[in-house]
Coordinates of C-alpha atoms in Angstrom, one line a residue:
M11 CA 136.8 105.6 90.7
N12 CA 134.2 107.7 89.0
P13 CA 131.6 108.2 91.6
F14 CA 128.6 107.7 89.2
D15 CA 129.9 104.6 88.2
T16 CA 129.5 101.5 90.6
H17 CA 132.0 98.7 89.2
E18 CA 134.0 98.2 86.0
I19 CA 132.4 94.9 84.8
L20 CA 134.4 92.1 84.1
N21 CA 133.5 88.1 82.3
Q22 CA 130.7 89.4 79.9
A23 CA 131.4 86.8 77.4
P24 CA 130.4 90.2 74.1
S25 CA 128.3 89.3 71.1
F26 CA 127.8 87.2 69.1
A27 CA 128.4 89.4 65.7
D28 CA 130.3 89.6 63.3
V29 CA 131.3 86.1 62.4
N30 CA 130.4 84.8 58.8
L31 CA 127.8 83.0 59.5
F32 CA 128.1 80.0 56.9
R33 CA 131.1 80.3 56.9
C34 CA 131.6 79.0 60.5
D35 CA 129.5 76.3 60.0
P36 CA 131.5 73.7 58.7
A37 CA 128.0 71.1 58.8
L38 CA 126.7 73.2 56.2
L39 CA 129.7 73.9 54.0
E40 CA 129.7 70.1 53.3
A41 CA 126.1 69.5 52.9
V42 CA 126.1 72.0 50.4
E43 CA 129.1 70.9 48.2
R44 CA 126.7 67.4 49.5
E45 CA 123.9 68.2 48.0
G46 CA 124.8 69.6 45.0
A47 CA 125.4 73.2 45.0
G48 CA 128.8 73.9 45.7
W49 CA 128.7 76.1 42.1
A50 CA 126.7 79.0 45.4
R51 CA 129.4 78.7 47.8
E52 CA 130.8 82.0 46.4
D53 CA 127.0 83.7 47.1
L54 CA 126.8 81.7 50.2
D55 CA 129.6 83.1 52.1
A56 CA 128.9 86.1 51.3
L57 CA 125.4 86.3 52.1
G58 CA 127.1 84.7 55.3
A59 CA 128.9 87.7 56.4
E60 CA 126.4 90.3 55.8
L61 CA 123.8 88.2 58.2
G62 CA 126.5 87.9 60.8
R63 CA 127.3 91.4 60.8
A64 CA 126.2 93.3 64.2
E65 CA 124.4 95.4 62.7
V66 CA 122.1 93.4 60.6
L67 CA 121.7 91.0 63.1
D68 CA 119.7 94.2 65.6
L69 CA 117.7 94.7 63.2
A70 CA 115.9 91.1 64.1
R71 CA 115.5 93.2 67.4
L72 CA 114.0 96.5 66.4
A73 CA 111.9 94.5 64.1
N74 CA 110.3 92.4 66.8
V75 CA 110.3 95.8 69.7
N76 CA 108.7 97.4 67.5
G77 CA 106.3 95.0 65.6
P78 CA 103.6 96.0 63.0
R79 CA 99.7 97.9 63.6
L80 CA 97.5 98.0 62.3
V81 CA 95.4 101.3 60.3
S82 CA 91.7 100.4 59.5
Y83 CA 91.9 104.0 58.5
D84 CA 93.3 106.7 56.1
R85 CA 93.0 110.6 57.8
M86 CA 89.9 111.0 55.8
G87 CA 88.0 108.0 57.7
K88 CA 88.5 106.3 54.1
R89 CA 88.1 102.1 55.0
V90 CA 92.9 100.6 53.8
D91 CA 93.4 98.1 56.0
E92 CA 97.2 98.8 56.1
I93 CA 99.8 97.7 58.0
E94 CA 102.4 99.7 59.4
F95 CA 106.3 98.6 60.2
H96 CA 109.1 99.6 61.6
P97 CA 111.7 100.4 59.2
A98 CA 114.0 97.6 60.0
W99 CA 111.6 94.9 58.7
H100 CA 111.9 96.7 55.0
Q101 CA 115.6 96.2 55.3
L102 CA 114.9 92.5 56.6
M103 CA 112.7 91.8 53.6
A104 CA 114.9 94.1 51.6
L105 CA 118.0 91.6 52.1
L106 CA 115.8 88.0 51.4
I107 CA 114.1 88.9 48.6
G108 CA 117.3 90.4 47.3
A109 CA 119.1 87.3 47.9
G110 CA 116.0 85.3 45.4
A111 CA 114.9 83.3 48.4
H112 CA 111.4 84.2 47.6
A113 CA 112.3 82.8 43.9
A114 CA 115.3 82.0 43.0
P115 CA 114.5 77.8 41.8
W116 CA 111.5 79.2 39.8
R117 CA 113.6 82.5 38.1
A118 CA 116.7 80.5 37.8
P119 CA 116.3 77.0 38.0
R120 CA 119.4 74.0 37.3
A121 CA 120.5 70.9 39.5
G122 CA 121.0 71.9 43.5
A123 CA 118.9 75.1 42.5
Q124 CA 116.2 74.0 46.0
V125 CA 119.4 73.1 47.6
A126 CA 121.7 75.6 47.3
R127 CA 118.0 78.3 48.3
A128 CA 117.1 76.0 51.1
A129 CA 120.9 77.0 52.6
Q130 CA 120.3 80.7 52.2
Y131 CA 116.8 79.7 54.4
L132 CA 118.7 78.1 57.3
L133 CA 121.8 81.1 56.8
F134 CA 118.3 83.9 57.7
G135 CA 116.9 81.8 59.7
Q136 CA 119.8 82.0 62.2
V137 CA 118.8 86.5 61.8
E138 CA 115.2 87.1 61.9
N139 CA 112.8 85.0 62.3
G140 CA 108.9 86.8 61.4
A141 CA 110.4 88.1 57.9
Q142 CA 110.2 84.4 56.7
C143 CA 106.5 83.9 57.1
P144 CA 106.3 86.6 53.6
V145 CA 109.4 84.8 51.5
T146 CA 108.5 81.2 52.2
M147 CA 104.6 82.0 50.8
T148 CA 105.2 83.9 48.0
F149 CA 108.0 81.2 47.7
A150 CA 105.1 78.3 48.0
S151 CA 103.2 80.3 45.5
V152 CA 104.3 80.0 42.3
P153 CA 103.6 75.6 41.4
A154 CA 99.5 76.2 42.3
L155 CA 100.2 80.2 40.4
R156 CA 100.9 78.0 37.6
R157 CA 97.9 76.6 37.0
A158 CA 96.1 79.6 36.6
P159 CA 98.1 80.5 33.0
G160 CA 95.9 83.8 32.5
L161 CA 97.4 85.1 36.8
A162 CA 100.6 83.7 35.9
A163 CA 101.3 86.2 32.6
E164 CA 100.3 88.6 34.8
W165 CA 101.3 87.9 38.0
L166 CA 105.1 85.8 38.6
P167 CA 106.6 88.5 36.0
K168 CA 106.2 90.6 39.6
I169 CA 106.9 87.8 42.0
L170 CA 109.6 86.7 40.7
S171 CA 111.2 90.0 40.7
S172 CA 114.4 90.3 43.2
E173 CA 113.2 94.3 44.3
Y174 CA 111.1 94.4 47.6
D175 CA 108.1 96.7 46.9
P176 CA 105.8 97.8 50.4
R177 CA 104.1 99.9 48.8
S178 CA 100.9 99.1 48.9
L179 CA 99.4 99.4 45.3
P180 CA 97.4 97.6 42.3
I181 CA 99.4 94.7 40.5
A182 CA 100.4 96.5 37.3
Q183 CA 102.0 99.9 39.1
K184 CA 104.0 97.6 41.4
R185 CA 108.2 96.5 41.3
G186 CA 108.1 92.8 43.1
A187 CA 105.2 91.3 44.6
L188 CA 104.9 88.9 47.8
I189 CA 101.8 86.2 48.2
G190 CA 100.3 85.8 51.4
M191 CA 97.9 82.6 52.1
G192 CA 94.4 82.3 54.2
M193 CA 93.2 78.2 55.3
T194 CA 92.1 78.1 58.5
E195 CA 88.8 79.1 60.0
K196 CA 87.1 79.3 63.5
Q197 CA 85.3 75.9 63.3
G198 CA 87.8 74.4 61.4
G199 CA 92.1 75.2 62.1
S200 CA 93.6 71.7 60.2
D201 CA 89.8 70.1 59.7
V202 CA 89.5 72.8 56.7
R203 CA 86.6 70.6 55.3
A204 CA 85.3 72.3 57.3
N205 CA 85.2 75.7 56.4
T206 CA 81.9 78.0 55.8
T207 CA 83.0 81.1 53.5
R208 CA 81.7 81.0 49.7
A209 CA 82.1 81.4 46.5
T210 CA 79.6 82.1 44.2
P211 CA 80.4 82.8 40.0
L212 CA 79.7 86.2 39.1
P213 CA 77.4 86.8 36.4
P214 CA 78.2 86.6 33.1
G215 CA 78.5 90.7 31.8
E216 CA 79.4 91.7 34.9
A217 CA 82.6 93.3 36.7
H218 CA 85.7 90.9 36.5
E219 CA 84.2 88.9 34.6
G220 CA 85.8 85.0 35.6
G221 CA 85.5 86.0 38.8
W222 CA 84.2 84.5 42.1
R223 CA 82.2 86.5 44.7
I224 CA 83.2 86.2 48.1
V225 CA 81.6 85.8 52.1
G226 CA 83.3 84.6 54.3
H227 CA 85.9 84.7 57.4
K228 CA 89.6 83.3 57.8
W229 CA 91.2 83.2 61.8
F230 CA 94.2 83.3 60.7
F231 CA 95.3 85.4 57.5
S232 CA 98.9 85.5 56.7
V233 CA 100.7 88.4 56.1
P234 CA 97.9 90.8 54.8
Q235 CA 99.9 93.3 53.2
S236 CA 100.5 90.6 50.7
D237 CA 99.7 91.8 47.4
A238 CA 97.5 88.5 47.1
H239 CA 95.9 85.6 49.1
L240 CA 95.1 81.9 48.2
I241 CA 92.5 80.5 50.3
L242 CA 90.1 77.4 50.1
A243 CA 86.2 78.5 49.5
Q244 CA 83.5 76.4 49.1
T245 CA 82.0 76.7 45.7
D246 CA 78.5 75.5 45.4
D247 CA 75.8 76.2 48.5
G248 CA 75.4 72.7 49.5
G249 CA 78.9 72.2 49.5
S250 CA 79.1 69.0 47.8
A251 CA 81.5 70.2 45.9
G252 CA 84.0 70.3 48.6
L253 CA 86.6 72.9 48.9
S254 CA 87.8 75.2 45.9
C255 CA 90.7 77.5 45.6
F256 CA 91.1 80.8 44.8
F257 CA 93.5 83.8 44.2
V258 CA 92.6 87.2 45.8
P259 CA 93.9 90.4 45.3
R260 CA 94.4 93.0 47.4
F261 CA 93.1 95.8 44.6
L262 CA 91.2 94.7 41.4
P263 CA 92.3 95.2 38.1
D264 CA 89.8 97.8 37.9
G265 CA 92.2 99.7 40.4
S266 CA 89.7 99.6 43.2
R267 CA 89.9 97.6 46.5
N268 CA 89.4 94.7 47.0
A269 CA 87.0 93.4 49.7
I270 CA 89.1 92.1 52.7
R271 CA 88.3 93.7 55.8
V272 CA 91.4 92.9 58.8
Q273 CA 89.7 92.4 61.5
R274 CA 93.1 92.6 63.9
L275 CA 95.8 91.9 64.2
K276 CA 97.4 88.7 65.8
D277 CA 98.5 88.6 69.7
K278 CA 101.6 85.7 69.1
L279 CA 103.6 84.3 71.6
G280 CA 106.2 84.8 69.0
N281 CA 107.0 86.1 65.4
R282 CA 105.6 89.1 66.3
S283 CA 107.6 91.1 63.8
N284 CA 105.8 89.3 61.1
A285 CA 101.9 90.6 61.0
S286 CA 98.9 87.7 60.8
S287 CA 95.5 88.2 61.1
E288 CA 91.6 87.8 61.1
V289 CA 89.5 89.0 58.4
E290 CA 86.5 89.4 56.7
F291 CA 85.4 89.2 53.3
H292 CA 82.1 91.0 52.1
D293 CA 81.5 90.6 48.4
A294 CA 85.4 90.2 47.4
V295 CA 86.2 89.0 44.4
G296 CA 88.6 86.3 43.8
W297 CA 90.0 83.5 40.5
M298 CA 89.7 80.0 40.6
V299 CA 92.7 78.1 41.4
G300 CA 93.1 74.5 40.2
E301 CA 89.9 72.9 39.2
P302 CA 86.8 73.1 41.3
G303 CA 86.8 71.4 44.6
R304 CA 89.7 70.6 44.1
G305 CA 91.0 73.6 46.2
I306 CA 92.9 70.6 49.4
P307 CA 95.0 68.8 46.4
T308 CA 95.9 72.7 44.5
I309 CA 96.8 74.1 48.0
L310 CA 98.6 70.9 49.8
E311 CA 100.6 71.6 46.3
M312 CA 102.1 74.6 48.1
G313 CA 101.8 73.1 51.7
G314 CA 104.6 71.3 50.6
Y315 CA 107.6 73.5 49.8
T316 CA 106.0 76.2 52.9
R317 CA 106.4 72.8 55.4
L318 CA 110.1 72.5 54.1
D319 CA 110.8 76.0 54.8
C320 CA 109.0 74.8 58.7
V321 CA 112.3 72.5 58.9
L322 CA 114.6 74.6 57.4
G323 CA 113.7 77.4 59.8
S324 CA 113.4 75.1 62.9
A325 CA 117.1 74.6 62.0
G326 CA 118.5 78.0 61.4
I327 CA 117.0 79.5 64.4
M328 CA 118.8 76.0 66.5
R329 CA 121.8 77.2 65.0
A330 CA 121.2 80.7 65.8
A331 CA 120.3 79.2 69.7
L332 CA 123.9 77.2 69.7
C333 CA 125.8 79.5 68.3
H334 CA 124.8 81.9 70.7
A335 CA 124.9 79.9 73.6
L336 CA 128.9 78.0 72.3
H337 CA 129.9 81.5 71.6
H338 CA 129.3 82.1 75.4
A339 CA 130.9 79.7 77.1
R340 CA 133.9 80.2 75.8
G341 CA 133.3 84.1 76.8
R342 CA 132.3 83.3 80.4
S343 CA 134.3 81.8 83.5
A344 CA 132.9 80.2 86.7
F345 CA 134.1 78.3 89.4
G346 CA 137.9 79.0 87.9
R347 CA 137.1 78.0 84.7
L348 CA 135.7 78.9 81.0
L349 CA 132.5 77.2 80.7
S350 CA 133.4 75.8 77.0
E351 CA 135.7 74.0 79.5
Q352 CA 134.3 72.8 82.5
P353 CA 132.4 68.7 81.5
L354 CA 128.6 68.5 81.8
M355 CA 128.4 72.0 80.6
Q356 CA 131.2 70.9 77.6
N357 CA 128.7 67.9 77.1
V358 CA 125.5 69.1 77.4
L359 CA 127.2 72.4 74.3
A360 CA 128.2 68.9 72.4
D361 CA 124.6 67.4 72.8
L362 CA 122.9 70.2 71.2
A363 CA 125.5 71.1 68.9
L364 CA 124.8 67.0 67.4
E365 CA 120.6 68.2 67.8
S366 CA 121.7 71.2 65.4
E367 CA 124.0 69.4 62.4
A368 CA 121.7 66.7 62.0
A369 CA 118.8 68.7 62.2
T370 CA 121.3 70.7 59.1
A371 CA 121.7 66.9 57.2
F372 CA 118.3 66.8 57.2
A373 CA 117.3 69.5 55.5
L374 CA 119.5 69.9 53.3
R375 CA 118.8 66.3 52.1
L376 CA 115.2 67.3 52.4
A377 CA 115.7 69.8 49.5
R378 CA 118.2 67.8 47.2
C379 CA 115.0 65.8 47.5
F380 CA 113.1 68.7 45.4
D381 CA 115.6 69.2 43.0
E382 CA 115.5 65.9 42.0
Q383 CA 111.1 65.6 41.7
D384 CA 111.1 64.0 38.3
D385 CA 112.6 61.5 40.4
P386 CA 110.2 59.5 40.9
A387 CA 111.7 57.7 44.6
Q388 CA 113.3 60.6 45.1
A389 CA 109.5 62.5 45.2
L390 CA 108.3 60.1 47.0
L391 CA 111.1 60.3 49.5
G392 CA 109.9 64.1 50.0
R393 CA 106.9 63.5 50.7
I394 CA 107.5 60.9 53.3
L395 CA 110.3 62.6 54.5
T396 CA 108.6 66.4 54.4
P397 CA 106.0 65.4 56.9
A398 CA 108.1 63.2 59.0
G399 CA 110.9 66.0 59.6
K400 CA 108.8 68.9 60.2
Y401 CA 107.1 66.8 63.2
W402 CA 109.8 66.1 64.9
I403 CA 112.8 68.8 63.7
C404 CA 110.0 71.4 64.5
K405 CA 109.2 69.6 67.9
R406 CA 113.2 69.7 69.2
G407 CA 113.1 73.7 69.1
P408 CA 111.6 74.6 71.4
A409 CA 113.8 71.8 74.3
F410 CA 116.7 73.4 72.5
G411 CA 116.2 76.4 72.9
A412 CA 115.1 76.6 76.3
E413 CA 118.2 74.8 77.3
A414 CA 120.5 77.0 74.8
M415 CA 118.9 80.0 77.1
E416 CA 119.7 78.1 80.1
V417 CA 123.7 77.7 78.7
M418 CA 123.5 81.8 78.7
G419 CA 121.6 82.2 82.6
G420 CA 120.0 85.4 83.2
N421 CA 121.9 86.8 80.2
G422 CA 119.7 84.5 78.4
Y423 CA 116.6 84.8 79.9
V424 CA 115.8 88.7 79.7
E425 CA 114.7 90.5 76.8
D426 CA 118.5 93.0 75.9
G427 CA 120.0 89.7 74.5
P428 CA 118.9 86.9 71.8
L429 CA 118.1 84.0 73.6
A430 CA 114.8 85.1 74.9
R431 CA 112.8 85.6 71.2
I432 CA 114.9 82.9 69.5
Y433 CA 112.4 80.3 72.1
R434 CA 109.8 82.5 70.9
E435 CA 110.2 81.8 68.2
L436 CA 111.1 78.2 68.2
P437 CA 107.1 76.9 68.6
V438 CA 105.4 78.0 66.0
N439 CA 107.3 75.8 63.4
S440 CA 105.6 72.8 64.8
I441 CA 101.7 74.9 65.0
W442 CA 102.1 76.5 61.3
E443 CA 101.1 74.8 58.0
G444 CA 99.6 71.6 59.9
S445 CA 100.4 71.0 63.6
G446 CA 102.9 67.4 64.2
N447 CA 99.1 65.1 64.5
V448 CA 98.7 66.1 60.8
M449 CA 102.1 66.3 59.8
C450 CA 102.7 62.0 61.3
L451 CA 99.1 61.4 59.7
D452 CA 100.7 62.8 56.8
V453 CA 103.2 59.8 57.0
L454 CA 100.8 57.7 57.3
R455 CA 99.2 58.8 54.2
A456 CA 102.0 59.2 51.7
L457 CA 103.0 55.3 53.0
G458 CA 100.2 54.2 52.3
K459 CA 99.6 55.2 48.7
S460 CA 102.4 52.5 48.1
L461 CA 104.6 51.5 50.4
P462 CA 107.1 48.6 48.1
E463 CA 107.6 51.4 46.6
A464 CA 108.4 53.7 49.8
R465 CA 110.5 51.0 51.6
A466 CA 112.6 50.6 49.3
A467 CA 113.4 54.8 48.9
L468 CA 114.8 54.7 51.9
A469 CA 116.0 51.2 51.7
G470 CA 118.6 53.3 50.1
E471 CA 119.1 55.7 51.7
L472 CA 119.0 54.1 55.1
M473 CA 121.5 50.4 54.3
P474 CA 124.6 52.5 52.5
A475 CA 125.3 53.2 56.3
A476 CA 124.5 49.8 58.0
G477 CA 127.5 48.1 57.2
L478 CA 129.5 51.1 59.1
D479 CA 128.0 50.9 62.3
A480 CA 126.8 47.8 63.9
R481 CA 124.2 49.2 65.7
F482 CA 122.9 52.2 63.5
G483 CA 122.5 48.4 61.1
A484 CA 120.4 47.1 63.1
Y485 CA 117.6 50.0 63.5
A486 CA 117.7 50.7 60.3
Q487 CA 117.2 46.6 59.3
R488 CA 114.0 46.7 62.3
L489 CA 112.8 49.9 60.9
L490 CA 112.5 49.0 56.9
D491 CA 111.3 45.1 58.6
E492 CA 108.0 46.4 60.7
L493 CA 107.4 48.7 58.1
P494 CA 104.0 47.8 57.3
A495 CA 102.7 47.0 60.0
L496 CA 104.2 50.7 61.2
A497 CA 102.2 51.9 58.9
R498 CA 99.4 50.3 59.6
D499 CA 99.3 51.7 63.6
E500 CA 97.6 55.4 63.5
G501 CA 98.3 55.5 67.1
G502 CA 102.0 55.0 66.6
A503 CA 102.3 57.8 63.7
R504 CA 104.4 60.3 65.7
R505 CA 106.7 57.0 66.7
L506 CA 107.3 56.2 63.6
A507 CA 108.3 59.5 62.5
E508 CA 110.4 60.0 65.1
R509 CA 112.5 57.0 63.8
L510 CA 112.6 58.6 60.1
V511 CA 113.6 61.8 60.8
L512 CA 116.5 59.5 63.4
A513 CA 117.4 56.7 60.7
L514 CA 118.7 59.7 58.5
Q515 CA 120.1 61.1 60.3
A516 CA 122.4 58.6 61.8
A517 CA 122.6 57.0 58.6
L518 CA 123.7 61.2 56.8
L519 CA 126.1 61.9 59.6
L520 CA 127.5 58.0 59.6
R521 CA 128.5 58.0 55.9
H522 CA 129.7 62.3 55.7
A523 CA 130.8 63.9 59.5
P524 CA 134.0 63.0 61.3
D525 CA 133.8 59.6 63.5
Y526 CA 133.2 61.5 66.7
V527 CA 130.3 63.1 65.0
A528 CA 128.5 59.9 64.2
D529 CA 129.3 57.7 66.5
A530 CA 127.7 60.4 70.0
F531 CA 124.9 60.7 67.6
V532 CA 124.2 57.2 66.7
A533 CA 125.5 56.5 71.0
S534 CA 122.5 58.9 72.2
R535 CA 119.9 58.1 69.6
I536 CA 120.1 54.7 67.7
A537 CA 121.8 53.3 70.2
C538 CA 119.2 54.4 73.1
E539 CA 115.6 56.5 72.7
P540 CA 116.5 60.8 72.6
G541 CA 114.4 61.8 75.7
G542 CA 115.0 63.7 79.1
A543 CA 117.2 66.9 78.8
F544 CA 120.2 67.7 76.9
G545 CA 123.4 67.3 77.5
R546 CA 123.1 62.9 78.3
L547 CA 126.1 61.9 75.6
P548 CA 127.7 58.6 77.1
A549 CA 132.2 59.1 78.5
S550 CA 132.7 57.9 75.2
A551 CA 131.6 60.8 73.2
D552 CA 134.5 63.4 72.4
C553 CA 132.4 66.9 73.0
A554 CA 135.7 68.5 72.8
A555 CA 135.5 67.8 68.7
I556 CA 132.6 68.6 68.1
L557 CA 132.3 71.3 70.5
A558 CA 136.0 72.9 68.4
R559 CA 133.7 71.3 65.0
A560 CA 130.4 73.6 65.7
L561 CA 132.0 77.1 65.7
R562 CA 134.8 77.7 63.8
T563 CA 135.5 81.1 64.1

């Protein structure tokens, strides 16, 4: 032995890399076909191969270790409010934009376009999550901007472009554009009606005629490097008109910088590659989107899509955590056997695999609701399941990440590997775009507006599986019977959202997954309430079969 070598390295699992992230995931492959996007399979296969390369996976580490930096002034002392990023961030953004994750369903609408884009997004969620934030907001901005034809004519060609252009320039000089959002203020949080930022119309004949002068602040202003933001502001002195939605660009039509002052970047638990900021508007200029006083409905149209992405993002992060943990267990021995061959570890991993598969199935079924918005039943189903899914799937994430980290032991807990970063990412989707309580109250509102139609739409999804398992049949019927009372019980709204998601997940798995997957899910989530730690599957569960399906390499 070389005297400067300490020892030979044994029994360390190799890194999970150089794997086709799409091809190794049967649940995702099947869901893509089932929900109407089989035509995208070849492109998704190529994307899965690219994203699974070791060099691409390492971009996530680099972008998070070397986070964004605020540059308030240039070297001459001029206020610029620029955000500097590591090259890895720009490479990740170029991959996302180049694949069309920000715009493909708007640019090339067709049956299954939202499902195909959802599968892309779920794959990207297995790589790096900070870069997904600007992509989500840009994607979600399109329906809102179409309410302002003048803005849409100028901006949509750049938003729909497949070219990532990070340059800080007026929109006329850009090859592509990103859109951010700014709603939260210090005094309001989720209660945006408490916002104090104000907008007053510019006088006729003044520069930027038709615009509004905006004064105020945003406590969370996402992606300050975006080319424009959609914000909420009060539109009269007394606030009686309510909130209106405004489009606020970084550069004004005359080429000057808009008066948006970035105060600081947020120091966040996770999502460290992505810039989140606090800003003040010093007579900034914006243009109204939608009707005066109808800012909340306008911005909530974006919210449906951003909340869909929260579900997809969490499903992707959970899938990444599962892959790293299961790959480790297949390459690490303890007490004379591989971890993946030990019954108790198999139970834990199989339980995680069930959770991940159910999240994937739910997420892509939800995406089909967005594909089929012209069908009233599907549109209503989407309005119910989007907040329910954002609550339950995102809420399951942190416990999932902690369990996956524990599979890897100390190697999972240190920053050298990906699990610490993955774990930090998991809470954000529960918090961003509406907390758990806000989501559950949205479920009640959606049900309250059209309860008979909602019950019928849910029955159409659940009852085809009712005869496949008596336990599920009784669960689904009880849920439908109790729905009128549950829809009036604000204090029990979390329980209702959980039951809705579990019921749809079980129905999907019973109808489409192998029997050993569906039976274990029903036994552990329907026949008894989920709770406690993962790894509580009954003795009847075929853990080995579940794990063989979970990660095919």
